[in-house]
CSV table of C-alpha atoms and ligand atoms in Angstrom, one decimal:
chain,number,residue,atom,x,y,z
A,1,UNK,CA,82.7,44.8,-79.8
A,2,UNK,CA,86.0,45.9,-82.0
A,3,UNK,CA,87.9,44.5,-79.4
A,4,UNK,CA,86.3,41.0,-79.4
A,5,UNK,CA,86.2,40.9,-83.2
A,6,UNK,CA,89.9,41.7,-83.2
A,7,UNK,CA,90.5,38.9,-80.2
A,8,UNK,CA,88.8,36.2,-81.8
A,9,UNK,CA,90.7,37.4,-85.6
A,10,UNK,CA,93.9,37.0,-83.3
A,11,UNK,CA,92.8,33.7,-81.9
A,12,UNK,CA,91.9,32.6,-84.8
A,13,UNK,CA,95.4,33.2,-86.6
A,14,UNK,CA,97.5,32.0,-83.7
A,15,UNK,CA,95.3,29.1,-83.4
A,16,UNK,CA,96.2,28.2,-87.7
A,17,UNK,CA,99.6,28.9,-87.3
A,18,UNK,CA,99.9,26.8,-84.3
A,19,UNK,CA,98.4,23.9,-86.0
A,20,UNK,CA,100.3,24.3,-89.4
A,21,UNK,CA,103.8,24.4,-87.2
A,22,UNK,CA,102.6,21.0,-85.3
A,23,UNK,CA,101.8,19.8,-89.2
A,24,UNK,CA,105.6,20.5,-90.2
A,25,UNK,CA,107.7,19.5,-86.9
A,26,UNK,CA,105.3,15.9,-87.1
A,27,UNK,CA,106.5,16.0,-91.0
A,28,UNK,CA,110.1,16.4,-90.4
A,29,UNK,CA,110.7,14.4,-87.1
A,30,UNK,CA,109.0,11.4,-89.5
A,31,UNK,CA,111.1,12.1,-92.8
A,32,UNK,CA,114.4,12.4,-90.3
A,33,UNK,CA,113.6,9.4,-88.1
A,34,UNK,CA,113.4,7.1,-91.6
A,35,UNK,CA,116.4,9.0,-92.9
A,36,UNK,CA,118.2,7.7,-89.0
A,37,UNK,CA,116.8,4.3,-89.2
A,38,UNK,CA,117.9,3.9,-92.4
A,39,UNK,CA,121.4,5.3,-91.9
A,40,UNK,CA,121.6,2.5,-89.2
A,41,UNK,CA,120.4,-0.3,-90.9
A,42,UNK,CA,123.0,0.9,-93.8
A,43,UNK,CA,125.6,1.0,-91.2
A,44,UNK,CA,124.8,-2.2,-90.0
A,45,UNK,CA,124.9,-3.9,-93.3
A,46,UNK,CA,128.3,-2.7,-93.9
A,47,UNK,CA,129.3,-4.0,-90.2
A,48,UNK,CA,127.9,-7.5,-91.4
A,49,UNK,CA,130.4,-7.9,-94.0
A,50,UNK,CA,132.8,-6.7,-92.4
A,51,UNK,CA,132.9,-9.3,-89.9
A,52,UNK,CA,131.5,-12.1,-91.5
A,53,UNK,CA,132.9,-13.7,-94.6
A,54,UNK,CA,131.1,-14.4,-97.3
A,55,UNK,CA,131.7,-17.5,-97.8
A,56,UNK,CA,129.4,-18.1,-94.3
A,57,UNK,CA,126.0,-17.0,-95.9
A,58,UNK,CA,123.6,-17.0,-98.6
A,59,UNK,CA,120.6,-15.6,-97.3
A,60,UNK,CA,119.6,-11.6,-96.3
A,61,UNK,CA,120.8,-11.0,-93.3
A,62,UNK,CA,119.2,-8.2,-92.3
A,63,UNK,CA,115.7,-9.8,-92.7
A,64,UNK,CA,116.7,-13.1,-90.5
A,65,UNK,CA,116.9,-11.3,-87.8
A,66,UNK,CA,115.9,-13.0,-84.3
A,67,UNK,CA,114.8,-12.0,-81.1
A,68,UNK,CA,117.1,-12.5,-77.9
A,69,UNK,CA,115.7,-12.6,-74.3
A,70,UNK,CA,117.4,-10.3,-72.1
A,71,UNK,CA,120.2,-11.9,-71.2
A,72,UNK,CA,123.1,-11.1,-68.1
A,73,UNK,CA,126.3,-13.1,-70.4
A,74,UNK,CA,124.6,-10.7,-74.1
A,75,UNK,CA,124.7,-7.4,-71.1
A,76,UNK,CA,121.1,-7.1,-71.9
A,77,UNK,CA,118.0,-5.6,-69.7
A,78,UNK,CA,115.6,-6.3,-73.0
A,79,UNK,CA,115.2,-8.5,-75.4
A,80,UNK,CA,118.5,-7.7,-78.1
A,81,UNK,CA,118.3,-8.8,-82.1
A,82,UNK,CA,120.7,-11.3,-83.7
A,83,UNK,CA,121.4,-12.0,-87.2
A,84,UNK,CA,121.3,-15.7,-88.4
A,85,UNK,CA,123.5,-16.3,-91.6
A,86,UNK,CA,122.0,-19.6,-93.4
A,87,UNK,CA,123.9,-21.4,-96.3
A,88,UNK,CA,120.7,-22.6,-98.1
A,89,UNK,CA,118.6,-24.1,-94.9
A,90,UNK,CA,121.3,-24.1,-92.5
A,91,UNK,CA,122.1,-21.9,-89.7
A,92,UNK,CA,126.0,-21.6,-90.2
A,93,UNK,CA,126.6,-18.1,-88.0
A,94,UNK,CA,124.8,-15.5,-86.2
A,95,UNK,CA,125.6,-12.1,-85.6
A,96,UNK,CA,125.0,-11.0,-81.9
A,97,UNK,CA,124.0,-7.4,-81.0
A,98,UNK,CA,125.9,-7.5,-77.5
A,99,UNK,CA,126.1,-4.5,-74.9
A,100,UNK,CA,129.9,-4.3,-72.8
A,101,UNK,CA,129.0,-3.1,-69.5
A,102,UNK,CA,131.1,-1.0,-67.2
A,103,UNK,CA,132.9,1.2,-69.9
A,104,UNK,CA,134.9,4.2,-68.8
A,105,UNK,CA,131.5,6.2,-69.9
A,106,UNK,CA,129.1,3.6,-69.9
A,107,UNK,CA,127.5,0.6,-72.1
A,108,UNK,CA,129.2,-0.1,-75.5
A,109,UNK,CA,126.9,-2.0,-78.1
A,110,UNK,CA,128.7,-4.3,-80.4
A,111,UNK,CA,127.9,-6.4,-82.7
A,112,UNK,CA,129.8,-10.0,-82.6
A,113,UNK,CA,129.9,-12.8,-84.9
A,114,UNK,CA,130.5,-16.1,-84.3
A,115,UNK,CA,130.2,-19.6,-86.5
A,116,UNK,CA,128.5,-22.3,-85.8
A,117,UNK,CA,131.8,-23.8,-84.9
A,118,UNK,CA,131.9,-21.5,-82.5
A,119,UNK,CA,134.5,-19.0,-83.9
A,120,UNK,CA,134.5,-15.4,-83.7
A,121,UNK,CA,135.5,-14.4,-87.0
A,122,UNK,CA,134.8,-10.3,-85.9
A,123,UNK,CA,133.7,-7.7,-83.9
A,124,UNK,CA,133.0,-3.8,-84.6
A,125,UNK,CA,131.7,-1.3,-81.5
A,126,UNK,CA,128.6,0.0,-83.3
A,127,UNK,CA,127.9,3.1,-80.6
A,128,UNK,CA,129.9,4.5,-77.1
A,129,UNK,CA,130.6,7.1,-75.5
A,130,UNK,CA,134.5,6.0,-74.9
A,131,UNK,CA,136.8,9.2,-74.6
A,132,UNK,CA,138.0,10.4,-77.7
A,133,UNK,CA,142.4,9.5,-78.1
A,134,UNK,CA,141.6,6.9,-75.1
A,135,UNK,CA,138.8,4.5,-74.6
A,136,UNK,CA,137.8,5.3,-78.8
A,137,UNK,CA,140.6,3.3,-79.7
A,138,UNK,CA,138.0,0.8,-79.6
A,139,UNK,CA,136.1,2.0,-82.2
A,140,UNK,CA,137.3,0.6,-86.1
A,141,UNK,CA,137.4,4.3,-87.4
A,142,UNK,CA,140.2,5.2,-85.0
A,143,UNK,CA,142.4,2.0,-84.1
A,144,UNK,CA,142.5,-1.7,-85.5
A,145,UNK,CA,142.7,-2.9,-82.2
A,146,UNK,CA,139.1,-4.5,-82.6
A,147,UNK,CA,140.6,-6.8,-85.3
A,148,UNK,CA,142.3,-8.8,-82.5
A,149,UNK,CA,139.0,-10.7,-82.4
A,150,UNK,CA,139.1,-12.3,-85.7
A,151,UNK,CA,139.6,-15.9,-85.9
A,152,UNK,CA,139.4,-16.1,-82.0
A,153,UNK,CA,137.6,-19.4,-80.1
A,154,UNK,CA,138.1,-21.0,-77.2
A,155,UNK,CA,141.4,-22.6,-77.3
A,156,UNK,CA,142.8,-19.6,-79.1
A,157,UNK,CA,143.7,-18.2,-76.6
A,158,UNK,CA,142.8,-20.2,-74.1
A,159,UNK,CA,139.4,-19.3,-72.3
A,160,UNK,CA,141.6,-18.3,-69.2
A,161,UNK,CA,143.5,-15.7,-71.2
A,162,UNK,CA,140.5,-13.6,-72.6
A,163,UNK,CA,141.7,-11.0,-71.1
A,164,UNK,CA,143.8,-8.0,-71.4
A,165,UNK,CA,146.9,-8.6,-70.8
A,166,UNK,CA,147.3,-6.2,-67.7
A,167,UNK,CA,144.6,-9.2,-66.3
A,168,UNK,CA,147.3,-11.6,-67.3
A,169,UNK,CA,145.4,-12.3,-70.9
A,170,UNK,CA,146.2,-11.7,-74.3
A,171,UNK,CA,144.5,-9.0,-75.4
A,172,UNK,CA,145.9,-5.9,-75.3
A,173,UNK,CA,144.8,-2.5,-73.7
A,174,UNK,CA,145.9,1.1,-74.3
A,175,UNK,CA,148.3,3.4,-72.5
A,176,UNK,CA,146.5,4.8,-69.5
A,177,UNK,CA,143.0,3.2,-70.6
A,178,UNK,CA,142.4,-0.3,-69.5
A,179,UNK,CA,138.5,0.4,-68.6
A,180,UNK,CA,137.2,0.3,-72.2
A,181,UNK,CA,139.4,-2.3,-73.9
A,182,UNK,CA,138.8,-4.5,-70.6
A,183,UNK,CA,134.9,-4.2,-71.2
A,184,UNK,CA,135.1,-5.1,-74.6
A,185,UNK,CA,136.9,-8.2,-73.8
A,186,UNK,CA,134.9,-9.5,-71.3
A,187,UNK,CA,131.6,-8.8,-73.8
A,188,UNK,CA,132.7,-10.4,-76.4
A,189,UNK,CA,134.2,-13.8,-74.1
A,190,UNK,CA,130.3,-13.9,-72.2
A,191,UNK,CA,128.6,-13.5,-76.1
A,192,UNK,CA,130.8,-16.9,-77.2
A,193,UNK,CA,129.8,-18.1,-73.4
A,194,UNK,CA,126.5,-17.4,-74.2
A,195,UNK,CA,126.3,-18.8,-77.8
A,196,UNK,CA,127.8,-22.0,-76.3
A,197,UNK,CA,125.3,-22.4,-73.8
A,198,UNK,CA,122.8,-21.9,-76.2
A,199,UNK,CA,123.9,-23.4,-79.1
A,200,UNK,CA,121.5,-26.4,-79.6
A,201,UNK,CA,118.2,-23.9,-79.8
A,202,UNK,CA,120.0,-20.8,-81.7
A,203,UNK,CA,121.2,-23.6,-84.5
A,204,UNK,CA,117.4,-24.3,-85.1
A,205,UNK,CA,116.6,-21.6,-85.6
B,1,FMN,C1,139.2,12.5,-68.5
B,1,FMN,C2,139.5,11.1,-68.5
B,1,FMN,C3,139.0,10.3,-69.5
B,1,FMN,C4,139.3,8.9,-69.5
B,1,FMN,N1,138.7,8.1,-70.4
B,1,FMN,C5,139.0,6.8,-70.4
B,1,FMN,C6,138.3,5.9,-71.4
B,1,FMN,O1,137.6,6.3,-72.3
B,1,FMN,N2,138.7,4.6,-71.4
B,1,FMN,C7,139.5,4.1,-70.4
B,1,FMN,O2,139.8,2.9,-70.4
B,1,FMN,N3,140.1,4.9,-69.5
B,1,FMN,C8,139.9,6.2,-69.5
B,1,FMN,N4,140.5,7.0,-68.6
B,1,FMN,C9,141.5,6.4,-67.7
B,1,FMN,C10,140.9,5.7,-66.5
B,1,FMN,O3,140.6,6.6,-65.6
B,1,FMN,C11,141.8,4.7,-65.9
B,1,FMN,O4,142.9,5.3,-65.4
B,1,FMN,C12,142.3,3.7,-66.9
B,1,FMN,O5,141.3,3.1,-67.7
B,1,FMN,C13,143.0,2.5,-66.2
B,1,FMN,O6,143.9,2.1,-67.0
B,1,FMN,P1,145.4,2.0,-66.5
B,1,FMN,O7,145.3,0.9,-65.5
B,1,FMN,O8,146.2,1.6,-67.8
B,1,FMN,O9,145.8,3.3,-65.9
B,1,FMN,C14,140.2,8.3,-68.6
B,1,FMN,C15,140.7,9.2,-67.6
B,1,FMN,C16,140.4,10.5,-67.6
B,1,FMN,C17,141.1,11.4,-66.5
């Protein structure tokens, strides 16, 4: 009978602590998931006016955002955001998020904007998994290389020279790591592909 009493005390105690350790990993995975998203959408904002001037919008962007069918010239399997900058009631750029297949390691997800007019005016690499001192050099925090695409359109260069330059383009790559910068270029050539083929419905929006 002692034995019961003492197996059911046990039960009983395992089955509380059980339930106050679910209580606290459900609390914490919630508070650091908001603390992640936030971090991103931070991130992101900062990204925004980094590669798009000012002078292009008065509206939030963050809150116009849009939703993007999956698309092969945006990389994407599912349905990808963009951000629409407005100057009062008009659409005057949007900010694409954009994956760059075939990396050295994988995807790379940028973000790209691009004017109504059709210019890219910049780019930023917002996560990959490029090798540090090689394909990285993609990434803002290590190189400037990523600056190459401000100001860029069709025309300048030419559409047959987006490419690295070991492609005959006029981009250029890094010492022993084409892969990465080569991905990158071709992303963000199909994202003004795409806007252009697009452009009548994505400036209504
Ligand atoms: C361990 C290792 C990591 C590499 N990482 C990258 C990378 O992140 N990006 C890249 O373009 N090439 C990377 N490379 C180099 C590629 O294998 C390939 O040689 C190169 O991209 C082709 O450029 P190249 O024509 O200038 O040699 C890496 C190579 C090795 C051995």
């Amino acid at each position: 009978m002692n034995l019961i009493a003492s197996i059911r005390k046990n039960s009983i105690g395992l089955g509380i602590f059980a339930i106050v350790t679910a209580g606290l990993i459900a609390v914490t995975h919630q508070t650091t998931k908001q603390q992640i998203d936030s971090n991103i959408v931070a991130a992101q904002l900062a990204a925004f006016t980094e590669i798009l001037p000012a002078s292009y919008f008065n509206n939030e962007l963050y809150s116009s955002r849009i939703e993007l069918a999956a698309d092969p010239l945006l990389g994407t399997e599912a349905p990808s955001k963009a951000y629409v900058g407005r100057l009062d009631d008009a659409v005057s750029a949007i900010i694409f998020e954009t994956v760059a297949t075939g990396g050295y390691n994988g995807d790379l997800l940028l973000l790209v904007a691009i004017t109504k007019d059709s210019v890219v005016t910049g780019v930023r690499i917002i996560s990959h998994k490029e090798t540090p001192g090689l394909g990285d050099k993609v990434d803002i925090k290590k190189s400037d290389w990523v600056r190459s695409f401000e100001n860029v359109f069709f025309g300048q260069p030419a559409k047959a020279q987006w490419a690295v330059k070991k492609d005959g383009g006029e981009f250029d790559q890094f010492t022993g790591a084409t892969i990465t910068p080569r991905a990158v270029v071709r992303a963000v050539k199909n994202t003004l592909t795409y806007f252009e083929t697009n452009k009548d419905v994505l400036l209504q929006q």
